[in-house]
Amino acid sequence: MRIATITNWAYGATVCISITTGIAMLLASNADRAERIAVEQRAQFDHLSEEVETDTYELSDQVRQYAITGAPGYAASYQNGLAALGSIEQRIARLQDAGATETELKSLRDGLQVADSLQAEQKQAIAEVANGHQEAARQLLFSADYEHGLERVAALFNQFQSMLDQRTEQAVTDAGVVTKRLRSISEAMVAATAGLFLFVLGFILKRRILKPVVTLSDVVNRLAAQDYDVETPSYDYVDEIGDMSHAIRIFRENGLERQRLEKERDHEWRIRELLARMTQRLHGCESVEDILNVAARFVPQIAPNLAGTLYVQDDRLGLMTSLTSWLTPRSSMPSFLPDDCWALRRGQLHRPESVVDIPCKHVAAEAVGSSMCVPLTALGETIGLLCLEKTTSDFPIPAQEYLELMAEAIGLSIANIRLRDKLHEMAHSDALTSLRNRYKLQDVLHRHIAYAEESSTPLSCLMLDIDHFKSLNDRHGHEAGDLVIKEVAGIIRNAVRETEIAFRYGGEEFLVLLPEFDVVRAYERADLIRERIAALCLKYEETMIANITASVGLASYPIHASGESLIRAADAALLRAKELGRNRIIVATTRSSSTGPIESNHGSNNR
């Protein structure tokens, strides 16, 4: 209740109590007056009832005197009194007007009726005296029946008097009780007025107003100093103090909310700054390893409470393969099928944490409730997955859009690296044979020559040409020729080591670099290739293609040529092999010898 309302109620209560006190005093005065009226009424009743009773008994006495003495005066007095007596109703009318009740008057009426019933005997006695029979008159008036009638009249009159006395005593008693009660009420009202005044002073002013105001004043001062940790008192009064307390609580809650929002804003700005910095670093990555290093450094900073694993799709195996992880996730698996992850199926973040959902099969059971999967997509294609797992609640989890932005940045970087590698591979590889083309040959040759010079190791070069390829194209068509080129390229690719490099030099010509191979080892490898080509027997449509051979020219650094002229030396040896009949290996002439080129024993003069 509001203080103003309490004050008004206290004022109104004081006025009401004062009015009640005055009314009680007036009622007490009226009760005293009612007591006096009851006493006065009793006196009036006594006087009137004595008159009625006296008149009744006087008639009886005059008749008896007349019967005893025979004096006519008594008879005349009796007749006068009887004439003046009137009817019963007339005799009790004055008492009824004075306030006698019907019950009381009934007793008086019964007595008067009995007294009137004696009048016949009285009249008979007067007649007996007039006839000279006084004795008979005396016997009639002093008989037991007549005495019994008088006694009954007296009893009824006494009963009437007793009822009047009881009513008067009860009225006086009731008036006294009412007077006492009203005086007690007056005294209680006076005490209540005093108590209410003390209550207003002691409770409302001191306890309900002064104490809360002092407490709230201290809280307001601390809140003004931005000390939002202060506990606001809870005054749930529906008054001005309650309004002030509620307003201060709202002010404190707004301050706390503002601080929380400021912290969230600072945290978001920090995440945005880290995301921007990570994106810049990802733009400068030259390889997938660089991307993994950047992700492993920045992701734990962006989401300090999220352990994670970065998966990339291996198209060759059809699996999601783990490349790196951080903060030791429990649900980290080395690889899994893409269909085992709902995020990869749906193409969006999957987080079965706070609602009923289906967990991913690749997530361990103990980490289901705290894990989330974010797909790495680029240009509408899914290329990987971020599997994150909450490890602690000390830090808030970044918003979903930040996790998706982080995954998008990593996915775009991986896609860019792959696209760049693919374009690089397309620019430096032959589309038909998947071997490197000659545009990258000079860079690769210079690198291997530099290594050979630095390590004093040999570098051999094979130049290979498919024999009579033009006539094969003319007989079977270009598609058959492409098939032969692909099969020969496959033989060359399978015959060289991983560190050795094979090129399609142009048309049906191939070049093979053999680092650290001397002439003897290079010749053995060239002869292996030649023999496998000669063993080819291909079927194109319904036509068998056989008798496929190749000529090989071999040159080795440093004995046959310098690094810059190594290819020319091998090409010259190849031309010599063709001139000598094809399907053979010719080794270039050494720079220090004038002897002719070495010829293989598998030459054929018919080709």
JSON list of C-alpha atoms in Angstrom, two decimals, residues 268-443:
[
{"chain": "A", "resi": 268, "resn": "GLU", "atom": "CA", "xyz": [32.12, -10.45, -30.81]},
{"chain": "A", "resi": 269, "resn": "TRP", "atom": "CA", "xyz": [34.53, -7.74, -31.92]},
{"chain": "A", "resi": 270, "resn": "ARG", "atom": "CA", "xyz": [37.40, -9.96, -30.80]},
{"chain": "A", "resi": 271, "resn": "ILE", "atom": "CA", "xyz": [35.93, -12.90, -32.74]},
{"chain": "A", "resi": 272, "resn": "ARG", "atom": "CA", "xyz": [35.42, -10.70, -35.80]},
{"chain": "A", "resi": 273, "resn": "GLU", "atom": "CA", "xyz": [38.96, -9.41, -35.56]},
{"chain": "A", "resi": 274, "resn": "LEU", "atom": "CA", "xyz": [40.29, -12.97, -35.24]},
{"chain": "A", "resi": 275, "resn": "LEU", "atom": "CA", "xyz": [38.11, -14.10, -38.15]},
{"chain": "A", "resi": 276, "resn": "ALA", "atom": "CA", "xyz": [39.37, -11.21, -40.29]},
{"chain": "A", "resi": 277, "resn": "ARG", "atom": "CA", "xyz": [42.97, -11.95, -39.34]},
{"chain": "A", "resi": 278, "resn": "MET", "atom": "CA", "xyz": [42.50, -15.68, -39.99]},
{"chain": "A", "resi": 279, "resn": "THR", "atom": "CA", "xyz": [40.91, -14.92, -43.38]},
{"chain": "A", "resi": 280, "resn": "GLN", "atom": "CA", "xyz": [43.86, -12.71, -44.30]},
{"chain": "A", "resi": 281, "resn": "ARG", "atom": "CA", "xyz": [46.30, -15.45, -43.30]},
{"chain": "A", "resi": 282, "resn": "LEU", "atom": "CA", "xyz": [44.31, -18.03, -45.24]},
{"chain": "A", "resi": 283, "resn": "HIS", "atom": "CA", "xyz": [44.52, -15.86, -48.36]},
{"chain": "A", "resi": 284, "resn": "GLY", "atom": "CA", "xyz": [48.28, -16.07, -48.13]},
{"chain": "A", "resi": 285, "resn": "CYS", "atom": "CA", "xyz": [48.42, -19.86, -47.74]},
{"chain": "A", "resi": 286, "resn": "GLU", "atom": "CA", "xyz": [50.30, -21.71, -50.47]},
{"chain": "A", "resi": 287, "resn": "SER", "atom": "CA", "xyz": [49.34, -25.24, -49.48]},
{"chain": "A", "resi": 288, "resn": "VAL", "atom": "CA", "xyz": [46.84, -27.27, -47.50]},
{"chain": "A", "resi": 289, "resn": "GLU", "atom": "CA", "xyz": [49.49, -27.65, -44.78]},
{"chain": "A", "resi": 290, "resn": "ASP", "atom": "CA", "xyz": [49.59, -23.87, -44.43]},
{"chain": "A", "resi": 291, "resn": "ILE", "atom": "CA", "xyz": [45.79, -23.82, -44.09]},
{"chain": "A", "resi": 292, "resn": "LEU", "atom": "CA", "xyz": [45.90, -26.51, -41.40]},
{"chain": "A", "resi": 293, "resn": "ASN", "atom": "CA", "xyz": [48.54, -24.55, -39.49]},
{"chain": "A", "resi": 294, "resn": "VAL", "atom": "CA", "xyz": [46.43, -21.37, -39.63]},
{"chain": "A", "resi": 295, "resn": "ALA", "atom": "CA", "xyz": [43.27, -23.23, -38.57]},
{"chain": "A", "resi": 296, "resn": "ALA", "atom": "CA", "xyz": [45.03, -24.97, -35.67]},
{"chain": "A", "resi": 297, "resn": "ARG", "atom": "CA", "xyz": [46.25, -21.57, -34.42]},
{"chain": "A", "resi": 298, "resn": "PHE", "atom": "CA", "xyz": [43.16, -19.43, -34.88]},
{"chain": "A", "resi": 299, "resn": "VAL", "atom": "CA", "xyz": [40.21, -21.74, -34.21]},
{"chain": "A", "resi": 300, "resn": "PRO", "atom": "CA", "xyz": [41.16, -22.34, -30.50]},
{"chain": "A", "resi": 301, "resn": "GLN", "atom": "CA", "xyz": [41.37, -18.55, -30.10]},
{"chain": "A", "resi": 302, "resn": "ILE", "atom": "CA", "xyz": [38.00, -17.92, -31.72]},
{"chain": "A", "resi": 303, "resn": "ALA", "atom": "CA", "xyz": [36.33, -20.72, -29.71]},
{"chain": "A", "resi": 304, "resn": "PRO", "atom": "CA", "xyz": [38.48, -21.37, -26.60]},
{"chain": "A", "resi": 305, "resn": "ASN", "atom": "CA", "xyz": [36.09, -23.99, -25.22]},
{"chain": "A", "resi": 306, "resn": "LEU", "atom": "CA", "xyz": [35.73, -26.02, -28.41]},
{"chain": "A", "resi": 307, "resn": "ALA", "atom": "CA", "xyz": [38.06, -28.86, -29.20]},
{"chain": "A", "resi": 308, "resn": "GLY", "atom": "CA", "xyz": [37.95, -29.81, -32.84]},
{"chain": "A", "resi": 309, "resn": "THR", "atom": "CA", "xyz": [39.05, -31.89, -35.77]},
{"chain": "A", "resi": 310, "resn": "LEU", "atom": "CA", "xyz": [39.38, -30.76, -39.37]},
{"chain": "A", "resi": 311, "resn": "TYR", "atom": "CA", "xyz": [38.34, -33.34, -41.95]},
{"chain": "A", "resi": 312, "resn": "VAL", "atom": "CA", "xyz": [38.84, -33.09, -45.71]},
{"chain": "A", "resi": 313, "resn": "GLN", "atom": "CA", "xyz": [37.12, -35.29, -48.25]},
{"chain": "A", "resi": 314, "resn": "ASP", "atom": "CA", "xyz": [39.39, -37.80, -49.94]},
{"chain": "A", "resi": 315, "resn": "ASP", "atom": "CA", "xyz": [37.82, -38.33, -53.37]},
{"chain": "A", "resi": 316, "resn": "ARG", "atom": "CA", "xyz": [40.08, -41.28, -54.11]},
{"chain": "A", "resi": 317, "resn": "LEU", "atom": "CA", "xyz": [38.97, -43.25, -51.02]},
{"chain": "A", "resi": 318, "resn": "GLY", "atom": "CA", "xyz": [35.51, -41.73, -50.68]},
{"chain": "A", "resi": 319, "resn": "LEU", "atom": "CA", "xyz": [36.17, -40.93, -47.00]},
{"chain": "A", "resi": 320, "resn": "MET", "atom": "CA", "xyz": [36.36, -37.89, -44.74]},
{"chain": "A", "resi": 321, "resn": "THR", "atom": "CA", "xyz": [39.97, -37.93, -43.53]},
{"chain": "A", "resi": 322, "resn": "SER", "atom": "CA", "xyz": [41.29, -36.15, -40.43]},
{"chain": "A", "resi": 323, "resn": "LEU", "atom": "CA", "xyz": [44.08, -33.71, -41.24]},
{"chain": "A", "resi": 324, "resn": "THR", "atom": "CA", "xyz": [44.53, -31.88, -37.94]},
{"chain": "A", "resi": 325, "resn": "SER", "atom": "CA", "xyz": [42.96, -31.43, -34.50]},
{"chain": "A", "resi": 326, "resn": "TRP", "atom": "CA", "xyz": [43.33, -29.21, -31.44]},
{"chain": "A", "resi": 327, "resn": "LEU", "atom": "CA", "xyz": [42.56, -29.34, -27.69]},
{"chain": "A", "resi": 328, "resn": "THR", "atom": "CA", "xyz": [42.36, -33.17, -27.80]},
{"chain": "A", "resi": 329, "resn": "PRO", "atom": "CA", "xyz": [38.76, -33.88, -28.82]},
{"chain": "A", "resi": 330, "resn": "ARG", "atom": "CA", "xyz": [37.21, -37.09, -27.51]},
{"chain": "A", "resi": 331, "resn": "SER", "atom": "CA", "xyz": [35.21, -37.78, -30.65]},
{"chain": "A", "resi": 332, "resn": "SER", "atom": "CA", "xyz": [38.11, -37.51, -33.10]},
{"chain": "A", "resi": 333, "resn": "MET", "atom": "CA", "xyz": [38.12, -40.36, -35.65]},
{"chain": "A", "resi": 334, "resn": "PRO", "atom": "CA", "xyz": [40.82, -40.76, -38.31]},
{"chain": "A", "resi": 335, "resn": "SER", "atom": "CA", "xyz": [38.25, -41.22, -41.07]},
{"chain": "A", "resi": 336, "resn": "PHE", "atom": "CA", "xyz": [34.57, -41.98, -41.74]},
{"chain": "A", "resi": 337, "resn": "LEU", "atom": "CA", "xyz": [32.06, -42.15, -44.54]},
{"chain": "A", "resi": 338, "resn": "PRO", "atom": "CA", "xyz": [30.40, -38.83, -45.52]},
{"chain": "A", "resi": 339, "resn": "ASP", "atom": "CA", "xyz": [26.94, -40.36, -44.96]},
{"chain": "A", "resi": 340, "resn": "ASP", "atom": "CA", "xyz": [27.84, -40.89, -41.28]},
{"chain": "A", "resi": 341, "resn": "CYS", "atom": "CA", "xyz": [27.58, -37.13, -40.69]},
{"chain": "A", "resi": 342, "resn": "TRP", "atom": "CA", "xyz": [24.21, -35.34, -40.73]},
{"chain": "A", "resi": 343, "resn": "ALA", "atom": "CA", "xyz": [25.88, -31.98, -41.32]},
{"chain": "A", "resi": 344, "resn": "LEU", "atom": "CA", "xyz": [27.35, -33.30, -44.59]},
{"chain": "A", "resi": 345, "resn": "ARG", "atom": "CA", "xyz": [24.00, -34.81, -45.53]},
{"chain": "A", "resi": 346, "resn": "ARG", "atom": "CA", "xyz": [22.06, -31.61, -44.90]},
{"chain": "A", "resi": 347, "resn": "GLY", "atom": "CA", "xyz": [24.77, -29.16, -45.90]},
{"chain": "A", "resi": 348, "resn": "GLN", "atom": "CA", "xyz": [24.38, -27.12, -42.71]},
{"chain": "A", "resi": 349, "resn": "LEU", "atom": "CA", "xyz": [25.46, -27.05, -39.07]},
{"chain": "A", "resi": 350, "resn": "HIS", "atom": "CA", "xyz": [24.22, -30.01, -37.03]},
{"chain": "A", "resi": 351, "resn": "ARG", "atom": "CA", "xyz": [24.10, -29.67, -33.25]},
{"chain": "A", "resi": 352, "resn": "PRO", "atom": "CA", "xyz": [22.10, -32.35, -31.35]},
{"chain": "A", "resi": 353, "resn": "GLU", "atom": "CA", "xyz": [22.55, -30.74, -27.94]},
{"chain": "A", "resi": 354, "resn": "SER", "atom": "CA", "xyz": [19.46, -29.04, -26.47]},
{"chain": "A", "resi": 355, "resn": "VAL", "atom": "CA", "xyz": [16.69, -30.72, -28.49]},
{"chain": "A", "resi": 356, "resn": "VAL", "atom": "CA", "xyz": [15.78, -34.24, -29.49]},
{"chain": "A", "resi": 357, "resn": "ASP", "atom": "CA", "xyz": [17.84, -35.01, -32.58]},
{"chain": "A", "resi": 358, "resn": "ILE", "atom": "CA", "xyz": [19.82, -37.74, -34.33]},
{"chain": "A", "resi": 359, "resn": "PRO", "atom": "CA", "xyz": [23.55, -37.80, -33.48]},
{"chain": "A", "resi": 360, "resn": "CYS", "atom": "CA", "xyz": [26.19, -38.34, -36.13]},
{"chain": "A", "resi": 361, "resn": "LYS", "atom": "CA", "xyz": [27.61, -41.87, -36.31]},
{"chain": "A", "resi": 362, "resn": "HIS", "atom": "CA", "xyz": [31.21, -40.63, -36.32]},
{"chain": "A", "resi": 363, "resn": "VAL", "atom": "CA", "xyz": [30.78, -38.86, -32.94]},
{"chain": "A", "resi": 364, "resn": "ALA", "atom": "CA", "xyz": [31.64, -40.85, -29.82]},
{"chain": "A", "resi": 365, "resn": "ALA", "atom": "CA", "xyz": [28.73, -41.57, -27.47]},
{"chain": "A", "resi": 366, "resn": "GLU", "atom": "CA", "xyz": [30.23, -39.60, -24.57]},
{"chain": "A", "resi": 367, "resn": "ALA", "atom": "CA", "xyz": [30.58, -36.50, -26.76]},
{"chain": "A", "resi": 368, "resn": "VAL", "atom": "CA", "xyz": [27.14, -36.50, -28.42]},
{"chain": "A", "resi": 369, "resn": "GLY", "atom": "CA", "xyz": [25.60, -33.95, -26.07]},
{"chain": "A", "resi": 370, "resn": "SER", "atom": "CA", "xyz": [28.43, -31.44, -26.51]},
{"chain": "A", "resi": 371, "resn": "SER", "atom": "CA", "xyz": [29.42, -31.83, -30.17]},
{"chain": "A", "resi": 372, "resn": "MET", "atom": "CA", "xyz": [28.55, -29.98, -33.33]},
{"chain": "A", "resi": 373, "resn": "CYS", "atom": "CA", "xyz": [29.47, -30.50, -36.96]},
{"chain": "A", "resi": 374, "resn": "VAL", "atom": "CA", "xyz": [30.04, -27.61, -39.39]},
{"chain": "A", "resi": 375, "resn": "PRO", "atom": "CA", "xyz": [30.44, -28.52, -43.08]},
{"chain": "A", "resi": 376, "resn": "LEU", "atom": "CA", "xyz": [33.19, -26.86, -45.12]},
{"chain": "A", "resi": 377, "resn": "THR", "atom": "CA", "xyz": [31.59, -25.73, -48.35]},
{"chain": "A", "resi": 378, "resn": "ALA", "atom": "CA", "xyz": [32.79, -23.71, -51.30]},
{"chain": "A", "resi": 379, "resn": "LEU", "atom": "CA", "xyz": [30.79, -22.78, -54.38]},
{"chain": "A", "resi": 380, "resn": "GLY", "atom": "CA", "xyz": [28.00, -25.15, -53.32]},
{"chain": "A", "resi": 381, "resn": "GLU", "atom": "CA", "xyz": [30.37, -28.11, -52.96]},
{"chain": "A", "resi": 382, "resn": "THR", "atom": "CA", "xyz": [31.16, -29.82, -49.66]},
{"chain": "A", "resi": 383, "resn": "ILE", "atom": "CA", "xyz": [34.90, -30.36, -49.34]},
{"chain": "A", "resi": 384, "resn": "GLY", "atom": "CA", "xyz": [35.38, -31.01, -45.63]},
{"chain": "A", "resi": 385, "resn": "LEU", "atom": "CA", "xyz": [34.03, -30.83, -42.09]},
{"chain": "A", "resi": 386, "resn": "LEU", "atom": "CA", "xyz": [34.76, -29.13, -38.78]},
{"chain": "A", "resi": 387, "resn": "CYS", "atom": "CA", "xyz": [33.82, -31.43, -35.90]},
{"chain": "A", "resi": 388, "resn": "LEU", "atom": "CA", "xyz": [33.72, -29.31, -32.72]},
{"chain": "A", "resi": 389, "resn": "GLU", "atom": "CA", "xyz": [33.25, -30.48, -29.14]},
{"chain": "A", "resi": 390, "resn": "LYS", "atom": "CA", "xyz": [32.54, -28.33, -26.06]},
{"chain": "A", "resi": 391, "resn": "THR", "atom": "CA", "xyz": [35.10, -28.97, -23.34]},
{"chain": "A", "resi": 392, "resn": "THR", "atom": "CA", "xyz": [34.20, -26.36, -20.71]},
{"chain": "A", "resi": 393, "resn": "SER", "atom": "CA", "xyz": [31.55, -23.78, -19.91]},
{"chain": "A", "resi": 394, "resn": "ASP", "atom": "CA", "xyz": [34.01, -21.06, -18.86]},
{"chain": "A", "resi": 395, "resn": "PHE", "atom": "CA", "xyz": [33.68, -19.31, -22.22]},
{"chain": "A", "resi": 396, "resn": "PRO", "atom": "CA", "xyz": [30.55, -18.77, -24.30]},
{"chain": "A", "resi": 397, "resn": "ILE", "atom": "CA", "xyz": [30.24, -20.63, -27.57]},
{"chain": "A", "resi": 398, "resn": "PRO", "atom": "CA", "xyz": [30.49, -18.26, -30.53]},
{"chain": "A", "resi": 399, "resn": "ALA", "atom": "CA", "xyz": [27.30, -17.63, -32.42]},
{"chain": "A", "resi": 400, "resn": "GLN", "atom": "CA", "xyz": [26.40, -20.08, -35.15]},
{"chain": "A", "resi": 401, "resn": "GLU", "atom": "CA", "xyz": [27.05, -17.52, -37.89]},
{"chain": "A", "resi": 402, "resn": "TYR", "atom": "CA", "xyz": [30.64, -17.04, -36.68]},
{"chain": "A", "resi": 403, "resn": "LEU", "atom": "CA", "xyz": [31.28, -20.79, -36.72]},
{"chain": "A", "resi": 404, "resn": "GLU", "atom": "CA", "xyz": [29.81, -20.95, -40.22]},
{"chain": "A", "resi": 405, "resn": "LEU", "atom": "CA", "xyz": [31.92, -17.97, -41.35]},
{"chain": "A", "resi": 406, "resn": "MET", "atom": "CA", "xyz": [35.02, -19.65, -39.91]},
{"chain": "A", "resi": 407, "resn": "ALA", "atom": "CA", "xyz": [34.18, -22.91, -41.69]},
{"chain": "A", "resi": 408, "resn": "GLU", "atom": "CA", "xyz": [33.42, -21.03, -44.91]},
{"chain": "A", "resi": 409, "resn": "ALA", "atom": "CA", "xyz": [36.76, -19.22, -44.80]},
{"chain": "A", "resi": 410, "resn": "ILE", "atom": "CA", "xyz": [38.65, -22.48, -44.25]},
{"chain": "A", "resi": 411, "resn": "GLY", "atom": "CA", "xyz": [36.60, -24.26, -46.91]},
{"chain": "A", "resi": 412, "resn": "LEU", "atom": "CA", "xyz": [37.14, -21.50, -49.47]},
{"chain": "A", "resi": 413, "resn": "SER", "atom": "CA", "xyz": [40.88, -21.53, -48.79]},
{"chain": "A", "resi": 414, "resn": "ILE", "atom": "CA", "xyz": [41.11, -25.29, -49.24]},
{"chain": "A", "resi": 415, "resn": "ALA", "atom": "CA", "xyz": [38.98, -25.05, -52.38]},
{"chain": "A", "resi": 416, "resn": "ASN", "atom": "CA", "xyz": [41.20, -22.24, -53.72]},
{"chain": "A", "resi": 417, "resn": "ILE", "atom": "CA", "xyz": [44.35, -24.28, -53.06]},
{"chain": "A", "resi": 418, "resn": "ARG", "atom": "CA", "xyz": [42.80, -27.31, -54.74]},
{"chain": "A", "resi": 419, "resn": "LEU", "atom": "CA", "xyz": [41.56, -25.21, -57.65]},
{"chain": "A", "resi": 420, "resn": "ARG", "atom": "CA", "xyz": [44.96, -23.59, -58.02]},
{"chain": "A", "resi": 421, "resn": "ASP", "atom": "CA", "xyz": [46.66, -26.99, -57.90]},
{"chain": "A", "resi": 422, "resn": "LYS", "atom": "CA", "xyz": [44.16, -28.33, -60.39]},
{"chain": "A", "resi": 423, "resn": "LEU", "atom": "CA", "xyz": [44.69, -25.40, -62.74]},
{"chain": "A", "resi": 424, "resn": "HIS", "atom": "CA", "xyz": [48.43, -25.74, -62.27]},
{"chain": "A", "resi": 425, "resn": "GLU", "atom": "CA", "xyz": [48.14, -29.43, -63.01]},
{"chain": "A", "resi": 426, "resn": "MET", "atom": "CA", "xyz": [45.96, -28.72, -66.03]},
{"chain": "A", "resi": 427, "resn": "ALA", "atom": "CA", "xyz": [48.41, -26.09, -67.27]},
{"chain": "A", "resi": 428, "resn": "HIS", "atom": "CA", "xyz": [51.40, -28.38, -66.89]},
{"chain": "A", "resi": 429, "resn": "SER", "atom": "CA", "xyz": [49.86, -31.77, -67.62]},
{"chain": "A", "resi": 430, "resn": "ASP", "atom": "CA", "xyz": [48.73, -33.38, -70.83]},
{"chain": "A", "resi": 431, "resn": "ALA", "atom": "CA", "xyz": [44.98, -33.92, -70.89]},
{"chain": "A", "resi": 432, "resn": "LEU", "atom": "CA", "xyz": [45.20, -37.19, -72.84]},
{"chain": "A", "resi": 433, "resn": "THR", "atom": "CA", "xyz": [47.99, -38.95, -70.94]},
{"chain": "A", "resi": 434, "resn": "SER", "atom": "CA", "xyz": [48.01, -37.10, -67.58]},
{"chain": "A", "resi": 435, "resn": "LEU", "atom": "CA", "xyz": [51.78, -36.73, -68.00]},
{"chain": "A", "resi": 436, "resn": "ARG", "atom": "CA", "xyz": [53.44, -33.37, -67.59]},
{"chain": "A", "resi": 437, "resn": "ASN", "atom": "CA", "xyz": [53.68, -31.28, -70.73]},
{"chain": "A", "resi": 438, "resn": "ARG", "atom": "CA", "xyz": [56.72, -29.48, -72.06]},
{"chain": "A", "resi": 439, "resn": "TYR", "atom": "CA", "xyz": [55.73, -26.07, -70.61]},
{"chain": "A", "resi": 440, "resn": "LYS", "atom": "CA", "xyz": [57.06, -27.07, -67.20]},
{"chain": "A", "resi": 441, "resn": "LEU", "atom": "CA", "xyz": [60.01, -28.99, -68.59]},
{"chain": "A", "resi": 442, "resn": "GLN", "atom": "CA", "xyz": [62.58, -26.20, -68.41]},
{"chain": "A", "resi": 443, "resn": "ASP", "atom": "CA", "xyz": [61.85, -25.42, -64.75]}
]
